[in-house]
Coordinates of C-alpha atoms in Angstrom, one line a residue:
M156 CA 154.9 44.5 58.3
T157 CA 150.8 43.4 58.9
P158 CA 151.4 39.3 58.2
P159 CA 148.8 38.1 55.7
P160 CA 146.2 35.7 56.7
S161 CA 147.2 31.9 57.1
R162 CA 145.6 30.0 54.6
R163 CA 144.5 26.1 54.4
R164 CA 146.4 23.8 51.5
R165 CA 145.3 24.3 48.3
T166 CA 144.8 21.7 45.4
G167 CA 144.6 21.8 41.6
T168 CA 141.7 22.3 39.4
D169 CA 141.3 18.4 39.3
G170 CA 141.0 18.3 43.5
R171 CA 144.7 16.8 43.4
A172 CA 147.6 18.3 45.2
P173 CA 150.1 20.2 42.7
A174 CA 153.2 18.4 41.4
H175 CA 155.4 20.3 43.0
N176 CA 153.9 19.5 46.5
L177 CA 155.5 22.5 48.1
P178 CA 153.8 23.5 51.6
R179 CA 151.4 27.0 50.7
R180 CA 151.7 29.6 53.6
G181 CA 149.8 32.6 53.4
A182 CA 148.9 34.7 50.3
V183 CA 149.1 38.3 49.3
R184 CA 147.9 40.4 46.5
R185 CA 150.1 40.9 43.6
S186 CA 150.3 44.5 44.0
Q187 CA 152.0 43.7 47.3
M188 CA 154.7 41.6 45.5
I189 CA 155.6 44.7 44.0
T190 CA 155.2 47.4 46.9
T191 CA 155.9 45.3 50.1
Y192 CA 156.8 41.7 49.9
G193 CA 158.8 41.5 46.6
V194 CA 162.2 39.6 46.1
G195 CA 164.2 40.1 49.2
S196 CA 161.7 41.0 51.7
L197 CA 160.9 39.0 55.2
I198 CA 157.3 38.1 55.3
A199 CA 155.4 37.2 57.9
V200 CA 152.6 33.8 58.3
D201 CA 151.7 33.3 61.4
H202 CA 154.5 32.7 63.7
E203 CA 156.5 31.7 60.8
S204 CA 159.2 34.1 59.3
F205 CA 159.9 34.0 55.2
V206 CA 162.1 35.5 52.8
V207 CA 160.8 35.9 49.0
S208 CA 163.0 34.3 46.6
G209 CA 164.8 35.5 43.8
L210 CA 163.7 35.3 39.9
D211 CA 165.6 32.7 39.4
G212 CA 163.7 29.5 37.9
A213 CA 160.1 31.9 38.2
D214 CA 159.7 31.2 34.2
E215 CA 159.0 27.4 35.1
H216 CA 157.4 27.6 38.0
W217 CA 155.2 31.1 37.1
K218 CA 152.5 30.1 34.8
A219 CA 151.5 31.3 31.7
D220 CA 147.8 32.0 32.4
E221 CA 148.6 32.9 36.4
S222 CA 151.7 35.4 35.5
P223 CA 150.5 36.8 32.2
R224 CA 152.8 39.2 30.2
I225 CA 152.4 42.9 30.2
H226 CA 154.0 45.1 27.6
E227 CA 155.4 48.5 28.1
R228 CA 157.8 49.1 25.4
R229 CA 159.2 52.8 26.7
L230 CA 159.8 51.2 30.3
A231 CA 161.1 48.0 28.9
R232 CA 163.8 49.7 27.1
L233 CA 164.8 51.8 30.1
L234 CA 165.3 49.0 32.4
G235 CA 166.9 47.0 29.4
V236 CA 164.3 43.9 29.5
Q237 CA 162.0 42.7 26.8
Y238 CA 158.8 42.8 28.6
F239 CA 157.1 42.6 32.3
R240 CA 155.3 39.8 34.0
L241 CA 152.7 39.8 36.7
P242 CA 153.1 38.1 39.9
P243 CA 151.1 35.1 40.2
A244 CA 148.0 35.3 41.7
S245 CA 146.8 33.7 45.3
D246 CA 143.6 32.9 44.8
D247 CA 142.3 29.5 45.7
S248 CA 141.8 28.4 42.2
S249 CA 146.1 28.9 41.7
K250 CA 148.0 26.1 40.9
D251 CA 151.2 27.8 42.0
G252 CA 152.5 31.0 44.0
V253 CA 155.7 33.4 44.7
R254 CA 158.2 30.8 46.3
V255 CA 159.8 32.2 49.7
R256 CA 162.8 30.4 51.8
R257 CA 162.4 30.1 55.5
F258 CA 164.6 32.8 57.6
P259 CA 165.9 34.0 59.2
L260 CA 167.2 30.4 60.3
M261 CA 167.5 31.0 64.4
H262 CA 164.4 30.3 66.5
S263 CA 163.7 30.1 69.9
C264 CA 161.2 27.8 71.9
P265 CA 159.2 29.7 74.3
E266 CA 159.1 26.6 76.8
C267 CA 162.6 25.3 77.1
G268 CA 164.1 28.3 76.2
E269 CA 167.0 27.1 73.6
L270 CA 168.0 29.5 70.9
R271 CA 169.0 27.5 68.3
R272 CA 168.5 26.6 64.2
W273 CA 165.0 25.9 63.1
H274 CA 166.0 22.1 61.6
Q275 CA 167.9 21.4 65.4
F276 CA 164.8 21.7 66.7
N277 CA 163.8 18.4 65.4
P278 CA 160.1 19.9 64.2
P279 CA 157.3 17.6 63.2
A280 CA 157.0 17.7 59.1
G281 CA 155.0 20.2 58.2
R282 CA 155.1 22.3 61.3
S283 CA 157.4 24.4 63.0
E284 CA 157.5 23.2 66.6
C285 CA 160.1 22.2 69.1
G286 CA 160.2 18.4 68.9
S287 CA 160.4 18.4 72.5
C288 CA 158.2 20.8 73.9
G289 CA 155.5 20.1 71.1
V290 CA 155.1 24.2 71.4
A291 CA 155.4 26.8 68.3
L292 CA 159.0 27.9 67.4
V293 CA 159.3 31.9 67.6
P294 CA 161.8 33.1 64.6
S295 CA 164.6 35.4 65.7
R296 CA 163.3 39.0 66.0
F297 CA 166.5 40.5 64.9
V298 CA 168.3 40.1 61.7
I299 CA 171.5 42.3 60.2
A300 CA 172.4 43.7 56.9
C301 CA 174.4 45.9 55.3
E302 CA 174.0 49.0 52.1
K303 CA 174.5 46.5 49.7
G304 CA 171.4 44.6 50.4
H305 CA 173.1 41.7 51.7
L306 CA 171.0 39.8 55.1
D307 CA 172.1 37.6 57.4
E308 CA 171.6 35.7 60.7
F309 CA 172.0 37.9 64.2
P310 CA 175.6 36.2 65.3
Y311 CA 174.1 35.6 68.6
W312 CA 176.8 33.4 69.9
H313 CA 179.2 36.4 69.1
W314 CA 177.3 38.2 71.1
I315 CA 177.5 36.5 74.4
H316 CA 180.8 35.1 73.9
R317 CA 182.4 39.0 73.5
S318 CA 183.7 39.1 77.1
A319 CA 185.7 35.8 76.8
G320 CA 188.5 37.5 75.3
P321 CA 191.1 36.6 72.3
G322 CA 191.3 33.2 73.3
A323 CA 187.6 32.4 73.2
S324 CA 187.1 29.4 70.5
T325 CA 185.5 29.4 67.3
V326 CA 181.7 29.6 67.2
G327 CA 179.8 26.8 67.9
Q328 CA 182.5 25.0 69.3
C329 CA 182.0 26.1 73.0
G330 CA 180.1 23.0 73.9
G331 CA 177.0 25.1 75.3
T332 CA 173.6 25.3 74.1
L333 CA 172.3 29.2 73.7
T334 CA 169.3 30.2 75.8
L335 CA 167.0 33.3 75.2
R336 CA 164.3 34.4 77.6
S337 CA 163.1 38.0 78.6
S338 CA 163.0 39.0 82.2
G339 CA 160.0 40.5 82.3
R340 CA 160.9 43.9 83.8
S341 CA 160.2 46.1 80.7
S342 CA 159.9 46.0 77.2
S343 CA 163.1 47.1 76.4
L344 CA 166.3 45.2 74.7
R345 CA 167.7 45.2 78.2
S346 CA 165.0 42.5 79.0
I347 CA 166.1 40.2 76.6
I348 CA 168.7 37.8 77.7
V349 CA 170.9 35.6 75.8
S350 CA 173.0 32.9 77.9
C351 CA 174.9 30.2 77.0
T352 CA 175.5 26.9 79.2
C353 CA 179.1 26.8 78.9
G354 CA 179.1 29.2 81.6
V355 CA 179.7 32.7 80.3
P356 CA 178.4 36.0 81.9
E357 CA 174.7 36.0 80.3
V358 CA 174.1 39.6 78.7
S359 CA 171.0 41.3 77.3
M360 CA 170.5 42.1 73.9
E361 CA 171.3 46.6 74.8
G362 CA 173.1 48.2 72.7
S363 CA 173.4 45.5 69.7
F364 CA 171.4 48.2 67.5
R365 CA 174.4 50.4 68.1
R366 CA 175.9 51.3 64.3
T367 CA 179.5 49.9 65.4
A368 CA 178.2 47.3 67.6
L369 CA 179.2 44.2 64.8
K370 CA 182.1 46.3 64.2
D371 CA 183.4 45.9 67.5
L372 CA 183.1 42.4 67.7
G373 CA 185.3 42.3 64.6
L374 CA 182.4 40.8 62.3
R375 CA 181.8 42.0 58.9
C376 CA 179.3 41.7 56.6
R377 CA 179.6 37.8 55.1
G378 CA 177.7 38.8 51.6
T379 CA 175.1 36.1 52.2
R380 CA 171.7 36.8 50.1
P381 CA 169.1 34.0 51.2
W382 CA 166.7 35.2 48.6
L383 CA 169.0 33.9 45.9
G384 CA 169.5 30.7 48.4
T385 CA 173.6 31.1 47.4
A386 CA 176.1 29.7 49.8
V387 CA 178.8 32.3 51.9
P388 CA 180.7 33.8 48.5
A389 CA 184.1 33.1 49.0
D390 CA 185.1 37.3 48.6
P391 CA 183.2 38.1 51.7
C392 CA 181.2 41.9 51.0
G393 CA 183.3 43.6 53.8
L394 CA 181.1 46.5 54.9
S395 CA 179.8 47.3 58.3
A396 CA 176.4 45.3 59.2
R397 CA 173.9 46.5 61.3
T398 CA 171.6 44.9 63.6
L399 CA 167.8 45.4 62.6
Q400 CA 164.3 44.2 63.8
R401 CA 162.7 41.7 61.6
G402 CA 159.9 43.7 60.5
S403 CA 161.3 47.2 60.4
S404 CA 160.9 48.8 57.2
S405 CA 164.4 49.4 56.6
V406 CA 164.8 45.8 56.2
W407 CA 163.5 46.0 52.5
Q408 CA 163.0 49.2 50.4
P409 CA 161.8 48.7 46.5
V410 CA 163.3 50.6 43.7
L411 CA 160.2 51.3 41.4
K412 CA 160.6 52.6 37.9
S413 CA 156.9 53.8 36.2
A414 CA 156.1 55.2 33.1
L415 CA 152.7 56.0 30.9
S416 CA 151.5 54.2 28.0
I417 CA 151.5 57.0 25.7
P418 CA 150.9 57.2 21.9
P419 CA 152.3 55.3 19.7
W420 CA 152.3 52.4 21.9
S421 CA 149.6 52.7 23.8
D422 CA 147.2 51.0 21.6
G423 CA 148.9 47.5 22.1
R424 CA 149.0 47.1 18.3
A425 CA 152.9 46.9 18.8
D426 CA 153.1 44.1 22.0
P427 CA 153.5 41.2 19.6
L428 CA 156.8 42.6 18.5
A429 CA 158.5 42.9 22.0
E430 CA 160.8 40.5 21.8
H431 CA 162.2 41.5 18.6
W432 CA 162.6 45.4 19.0
D433 CA 166.5 45.1 19.5
R434 CA 167.0 43.1 16.5
L435 CA 164.7 45.7 14.5
R436 CA 167.0 48.3 15.8
T437 CA 169.6 47.1 14.1
L438 CA 168.4 46.6 10.6
G439 CA 168.4 49.9 9.0
S440 CA 166.5 49.7 6.1
R441 CA 162.9 49.3 5.6
E442 CA 163.2 46.3 3.1
K443 CA 165.3 44.4 5.9
I444 CA 162.7 45.2 8.6
E445 CA 160.0 43.7 6.0
M446 CA 161.8 40.8 5.2
F447 CA 162.1 40.0 9.2
L448 CA 158.9 40.2 9.8
E449 CA 158.1 38.4 7.0
I450 CA 160.1 35.5 8.3
Q451 CA 159.0 35.7 12.1
F452 CA 155.7 35.8 11.4
E453 CA 154.8 34.8 8.2
D454 CA 151.5 35.9 6.8
R455 CA 150.2 36.9 10.2
I456 CA 152.5 40.0 10.8
P457 CA 150.9 42.1 13.6
V458 CA 151.6 46.2 12.0
S459 CA 152.9 47.1 9.3
V460 CA 156.0 47.8 8.0
D461 CA 155.1 51.5 7.9
E462 CA 153.8 51.6 11.6
V463 CA 157.2 49.7 12.4
M464 CA 159.2 52.6 11.1
A465 CA 157.1 55.2 12.9
L466 CA 157.4 53.1 16.2
L467 CA 161.4 53.4 15.6
A468 CA 161.3 56.7 14.9
A469 CA 159.1 57.4 18.1
E470 CA 161.8 55.4 20.3
Q471 CA 164.8 57.8 18.8
E472 CA 162.7 60.6 19.9
E473 CA 163.6 60.1 23.0
D474 CA 167.1 59.7 23.3
P475 CA 168.7 61.8 25.6
E476 CA 170.4 64.9 23.6
G477 CA 174.3 64.6 23.8
D478 CA 177.3 62.7 22.8
G479 CA 178.1 59.7 25.3
S480 CA 176.7 57.1 26.7
P481 CA 174.0 59.0 28.9
S482 CA 173.1 57.9 32.4
F483 CA 170.4 56.3 33.6
D484 CA 169.0 59.3 35.0
H485 CA 169.2 61.5 31.9
R486 CA 167.3 58.3 29.7
Y487 CA 164.4 58.5 33.0
L488 CA 164.3 62.4 32.8
A489 CA 164.1 62.1 28.6
L490 CA 161.1 59.3 29.0
R491 CA 159.1 62.0 31.0
H492 CA 159.8 64.7 28.8
K493 CA 158.0 62.9 26.0
E494 CA 155.4 62.3 28.2
Y495 CA 155.1 65.8 29.3
E496 CA 154.7 67.0 25.3
R497 CA 152.0 64.1 24.9
L498 CA 149.8 65.5 27.8
R499 CA 150.5 69.1 26.6
A500 CA 149.3 68.1 23.1
G501 CA 146.5 65.7 24.5
N502 CA 144.9 62.7 22.9
D503 CA 141.2 63.1 22.1
E504 CA 139.3 59.8 22.3
R505 CA 136.8 60.3 19.3
E506 CA 140.1 59.8 16.9
H507 CA 140.9 56.4 18.5
S508 CA 139.6 53.1 19.0
R509 CA 138.5 51.6 21.8
E510 CA 141.9 49.9 23.0
E511 CA 143.4 53.0 23.1
Q512 CA 144.8 53.3 26.9
F513 CA 145.7 57.2 27.1
V514 CA 142.5 59.3 26.3
C515 CA 143.8 63.2 27.3
E516 CA 141.6 65.9 26.1
T517 CA 141.0 69.7 26.9
P518 CA 138.0 70.8 29.5
L519 CA 135.3 72.2 27.7
G520 CA 134.8 75.1 30.2
D521 CA 136.3 78.6 29.7
P522 CA 140.2 78.7 31.5
A523 CA 139.7 82.7 32.7
P524 CA 139.3 81.6 36.4
L525 CA 142.8 80.0 36.4
R526 CA 145.2 82.9 34.9
P527 CA 145.0 84.8 37.9
L528 CA 146.5 81.8 39.5
G529 CA 149.7 81.3 37.1
I530 CA 147.9 78.0 36.0
T531 CA 147.5 77.1 32.0
G532 CA 146.7 74.2 29.9
P533 CA 144.9 72.0 32.3
M534 CA 143.9 68.7 30.5
L535 CA 141.3 65.7 31.5
V536 CA 143.3 62.4 31.3
K537 CA 140.2 60.3 31.1
R538 CA 141.7 56.8 30.2
L539 CA 145.5 56.4 31.5
R540 CA 147.6 52.9 32.1
E541 CA 150.3 53.1 34.0
V542 CA 153.2 50.2 34.5
R543 CA 155.1 50.0 37.6
A544 CA 158.2 47.6 37.3
L545 CA 160.3 46.4 40.5
R546 CA 163.4 47.3 39.1
S547 CA 165.4 46.1 42.6
F548 CA 165.8 46.9 46.2
T549 CA 167.5 48.4 49.1
R550 CA 168.1 47.9 52.7
L551 CA 168.8 50.3 55.4
A552 CA 168.9 53.7 52.8
D553 CA 165.9 55.0 51.0
P554 CA 165.9 54.3 47.4
D555 CA 167.3 57.4 45.4
S556 CA 168.6 58.0 42.0
D557 CA 171.9 57.9 43.1
T558 CA 172.1 54.6 44.9
E559 CA 172.1 52.0 41.9
G560 CA 175.8 50.7 43.3
K561 CA 173.6 49.4 46.6
E562 CA 171.1 48.4 44.8
A563 CA 170.5 44.3 45.5
A564 CA 169.4 42.1 42.2
L565 CA 166.2 40.1 42.0
S566 CA 167.9 37.1 40.5
A567 CA 171.5 35.7 40.3
S568 CA 171.7 35.6 36.5
P569 CA 170.2 38.5 34.3
L570 CA 166.4 37.9 32.8
A571 CA 164.8 39.3 29.9
W572 CA 161.6 40.3 32.3
L573 CA 161.0 41.9 35.6
P574 CA 157.8 41.8 37.8
A575 CA 155.4 44.3 37.4
M576 CA 151.9 46.0 38.0
E577 CA 149.5 48.3 35.8
V578 CA 147.4 50.8 36.7
R579 CA 144.2 51.8 35.3
G580 CA 142.5 55.2 36.2
E581 CA 142.1 58.9 35.7
G582 CA 143.8 62.1 36.1
V583 CA 144.2 66.0 35.9
F584 CA 146.9 67.4 34.0
L585 CA 147.9 71.2 35.0
R586 CA 150.9 73.5 34.0
L587 CA 152.1 76.5 35.6
D588 CA 152.8 79.7 33.6
E589 CA 156.2 79.5 32.7
E590 CA 157.3 83.4 32.7
R591 CA 155.6 84.0 35.9
L592 CA 157.3 81.1 37.5
D593 CA 160.6 82.2 36.0
T594 CA 160.3 85.4 37.5
W595 CA 159.5 84.1 41.3
A596 CA 162.1 81.8 41.1
A597 CA 164.6 84.3 40.7
A598 CA 164.2 86.3 43.5
P599 CA 166.8 85.9 46.1
A600 CA 164.4 84.9 49.2
V601 CA 163.2 82.2 47.0
A602 CA 166.7 80.9 45.9
A603 CA 167.9 81.0 49.2
R604 CA 165.8 79.0 50.9
A605 CA 165.1 76.1 48.0
E606 CA 168.9 76.4 48.4
R607 CA 169.3 75.2 52.1
I608 CA 166.9 72.6 50.8
R609 CA 169.4 71.6 47.9
T610 CA 172.4 71.2 50.2
A611 CA 170.7 69.4 52.6
H612 CA 169.4 66.7 50.1
E613 CA 173.0 66.5 48.1
R614 CA 174.8 66.0 51.4
L615 CA 172.4 62.9 52.5
M616 CA 172.8 61.3 48.9
R617 CA 176.5 61.9 49.1
Q618 CA 176.3 59.9 52.8
R619 CA 174.1 57.4 50.7
A620 CA 176.0 57.2 47.8
V621 CA 179.2 54.2 46.6
D622 CA 181.1 56.9 45.2
P623 CA 180.4 60.4 47.0
S624 CA 182.2 61.9 44.1
Q625 CA 179.8 60.9 41.4
V626 CA 176.5 62.1 43.0
P627 CA 174.6 63.8 40.4
P628 CA 173.4 67.6 41.5
S629 CA 169.9 67.1 43.7
P630 CA 167.1 68.2 41.7
A631 CA 165.8 70.1 44.6
G632 CA 165.3 74.0 42.8
P633 CA 162.2 76.7 43.5
R634 CA 160.2 75.0 40.6
M635 CA 160.8 71.5 41.7
I636 CA 159.7 72.2 45.3
L637 CA 157.1 74.4 44.6
L638 CA 156.0 71.7 42.1
H639 CA 155.8 69.1 44.5
T640 CA 154.4 71.0 47.3
L641 CA 151.2 72.2 45.0
A642 CA 150.7 68.3 44.4
H643 CA 150.7 67.4 48.1
V644 CA 147.9 70.0 49.0
L645 CA 146.0 69.4 45.8
I646 CA 145.8 66.1 46.5
T647 CA 144.8 66.4 50.0
E648 CA 142.3 69.3 48.9
W649 CA 140.8 66.5 46.4
S650 CA 140.8 63.7 48.8
L651 CA 137.9 65.6 50.8
D652 CA 135.7 66.7 47.6
S653 CA 136.8 64.2 44.8
G654 CA 135.3 60.8 46.6
Y655 CA 138.8 59.5 46.6
P656 CA 141.0 58.6 49.5
A657 CA 144.2 60.5 49.4
A658 CA 146.2 56.8 49.5
A659 CA 144.7 56.3 46.2
L660 CA 145.6 59.4 44.6
R661 CA 149.2 60.0 43.2
E662 CA 151.6 62.2 42.0
R663 CA 153.7 62.5 38.7
L664 CA 156.0 65.7 38.5
Y665 CA 157.5 67.0 35.3
A666 CA 160.1 69.8 36.7
D667 CA 162.9 70.4 34.6
E668 CA 164.1 73.0 32.3
G669 CA 161.2 73.1 29.5
M670 CA 158.9 71.3 32.1
A671 CA 156.5 72.3 34.7
G672 CA 153.8 70.5 35.4
I673 CA 151.6 68.0 37.4
L674 CA 149.6 64.8 37.2
V675 CA 147.7 63.8 40.1
Y676 CA 145.9 60.1 39.0
T677 CA 144.6 57.6 40.6
A678 CA 147.0 55.0 41.9
T679 CA 145.3 51.8 42.9
S680 CA 144.8 48.8 40.4
D681 CA 141.0 48.2 42.4
S682 CA 137.4 49.7 41.7
A683 CA 138.9 53.4 43.1
G684 CA 140.6 54.0 39.9
S685 CA 137.7 54.4 37.8
L686 CA 135.2 56.1 39.8
G687 CA 135.4 59.2 37.4
G688 CA 134.9 61.7 40.3
L689 CA 138.8 63.0 39.9
V690 CA 138.0 64.1 36.1
A691 CA 135.4 65.8 37.0
R692 CA 137.6 68.4 39.3
G693 CA 139.5 69.3 36.3
E694 CA 136.9 71.5 34.5
P695 CA 138.7 75.4 35.1
D696 CA 136.0 76.7 37.5
L697 CA 136.2 73.8 39.7
L698 CA 139.9 73.5 39.0
A699 CA 140.6 77.3 40.6
R700 CA 138.0 76.5 43.3
T701 CA 140.4 73.6 44.2
V702 CA 143.7 75.2 44.3
R703 CA 142.1 78.2 46.1
G704 CA 140.5 75.8 48.8
A705 CA 143.9 74.1 49.0
L706 CA 145.9 77.6 49.3
H707 CA 143.5 78.7 52.3
R708 CA 144.1 75.4 54.1
S709 CA 148.0 75.4 53.4
E710 CA 148.1 79.3 55.2
W711 CA 147.8 77.6 58.5
C712 CA 149.4 74.1 60.2
S713 CA 148.3 72.9 63.3
S714 CA 151.8 72.4 64.3
D715 CA 152.4 76.3 63.4
P716 CA 154.4 78.7 64.1
L717 CA 156.9 75.6 64.7
C718 CA 156.4 74.0 61.6
V719 CA 156.5 77.2 59.2
E720 CA 159.6 78.5 61.2
A721 CA 161.4 75.4 61.6
E722 CA 165.2 75.7 60.2
A723 CA 165.2 71.8 58.9
S724 CA 162.7 69.1 59.1
G725 CA 162.4 65.6 57.7
A726 CA 165.0 63.3 56.8
S727 CA 168.8 65.1 57.3
G728 CA 166.8 68.7 56.8
T729 CA 165.3 68.0 53.2
N730 CA 162.4 69.8 54.1
L731 CA 161.7 73.4 55.7
A732 CA 158.1 74.1 56.7
A733 CA 156.4 70.5 56.3
C734 CA 154.8 68.0 58.3
H735 CA 152.3 65.3 58.6
A736 CA 149.8 68.2 59.9
C737 CA 150.1 69.7 56.7
V738 CA 151.4 68.6 53.5
M739 CA 153.0 65.1 54.0
L740 CA 150.9 62.4 52.2
P741 CA 150.7 58.4 52.5
E742 CA 153.9 56.9 51.1
T743 CA 152.0 55.4 48.2
S744 CA 151.3 58.8 46.6
C745 CA 154.7 60.8 46.8
E746 CA 157.3 60.1 44.1
H747 CA 160.4 61.5 46.3
N748 CA 159.2 59.8 50.0
N749 CA 158.0 63.1 51.3
I750 CA 161.0 65.1 51.4
L751 CA 162.0 68.9 48.8
L752 CA 158.5 70.2 50.6
D753 CA 158.1 73.7 51.7
R754 CA 154.7 75.0 52.4
A755 CA 156.4 78.6 52.4
L756 CA 157.2 78.4 49.1
L757 CA 153.3 78.3 48.4
V758 CA 151.7 81.0 50.7
G759 CA 155.0 82.6 52.2
T760 CA 155.6 83.1 55.9
P761 CA 154.4 85.9 58.3
E762 CA 157.7 87.3 58.2
D763 CA 157.7 87.7 54.2
P764 CA 154.7 86.5 52.6
S765 CA 156.2 88.0 49.1
I766 CA 158.2 84.0 49.0
G767 CA 154.9 82.5 48.5
F768 CA 154.0 81.6 44.0
F769 CA 150.6 82.6 45.2
A770 CA 150.6 85.2 48.2
D771 CA 149.2 87.8 46.3
L772 CA 145.9 85.5 46.2
L773 CA 145.8 85.0 49.4
T774 CA 145.7 88.5 49.9
R775 CA 142.8 89.4 47.7

């Protein structure tokens, strides 16, 4: 992680220190509190290291004016909360911020070499220095974590005393002091030497990253959650923990869920009812709803009873079909289906007020240039709003829909809200011809190629799942892989001629039975979201030119023939013809962590060009 800059201590608006008198350490952007430095992550500030605290108590110290509520009813209902909150701002005028706790506690002094807990160095107040040497302490480079999200200190004492045999004394009772030094021979783990003054032989850190390194010491995860400030639980976790670098991306990965604001929720009129929807759904009749609104809002009812009834009906339309309790994946897919319907139908700006957050219109140009490409129904999304919420986080494994059991909570007790950010911008929506797509997907060679990716993906999901027998089917089919790869090459092409960098664009895929669409939209919360260059490229003639250019660019990769002939690539073989030289994107742009990609399904292979959906265009 790139550490944020150090900051001076800030004062309140009247020049006095904040009432809580907590020391200030660094600053981060609001969006980073969702995607990079969220709850449970490690953050480096100068020579100090901290873990971002949980949300317990945030209702009191997150000020309403610095951390306002935001609303997106469809997403709130999916995630089981009433509303969302923006993380506090970190500018000079802010009164408070996000709380952090010092972690890891194990530090070393580069002068005397001692390795012990931070408070045992007797540091001066407000500084992280060795009380004897006066030099800045260095936080431990190593931590341990398990797949349930627990985080703990690296067990240095056990590591060095592992050769003492079964008769070794318990931790911390050998009477010695741990020291840490570097031999200077290389930058490898072999050169990092740990020793103890009790006389046991010194050891290096080599081998500490093996998957079974801690298990071989007889150590299991203790279930500690330092971001929540809780003590070691009476019932330990019991999973095997693994050693990680403190700055590794495997230490913290966010589980983000998002939704577009679409009618009838996108004008903001229903926001005052955010905390009352659960109750309104149980009332049933129009008369009871009207009475409830009069009691709650007296004579200042924000929306009419007719509008409330229409909104309740819109909620029911997003409920998945079928009996029983639908899974989270099914409910999330139902949310996508409703967005797909709205993107197809459009929402003309002339028919709505300025408060409307979703404007989607049909291009003025003739769609004829797109028909030979198999592309239909392009729409110009001139105004959109997306809300992205931090639901939880994972460690060691990439977040995926099948890892719900391994997600770590943001708070010790349930909350009525989640931290989130909102993005406003523009986009282009397009669909593929369903009949042509089904004919292509039925070809045996196409189905066989997609099956290789699907098999590898399901194998990966079983490895990460809490219960391998309950893993849902992989979404990797010919339709999904084709749409995903097409979205990537379009983003790359648009980054060259629309005025946006690739990292400022994002895909949103609609790939399921009855859906075959792509939304490419601006993904940043800064000024890059309103340049207008992306919508301008959505006119049919320019869009056709972009698609053709993207496909011709995809015919050849600088890593060919290795890339196009690869039997497997990506994480655990979940890609085929895809690499960073051709179709992979910045992580902020891809919904699926750069997996489930295959350039050959777009343009074919030299041996079999027919498997490419667009192969016939490239021979003309």
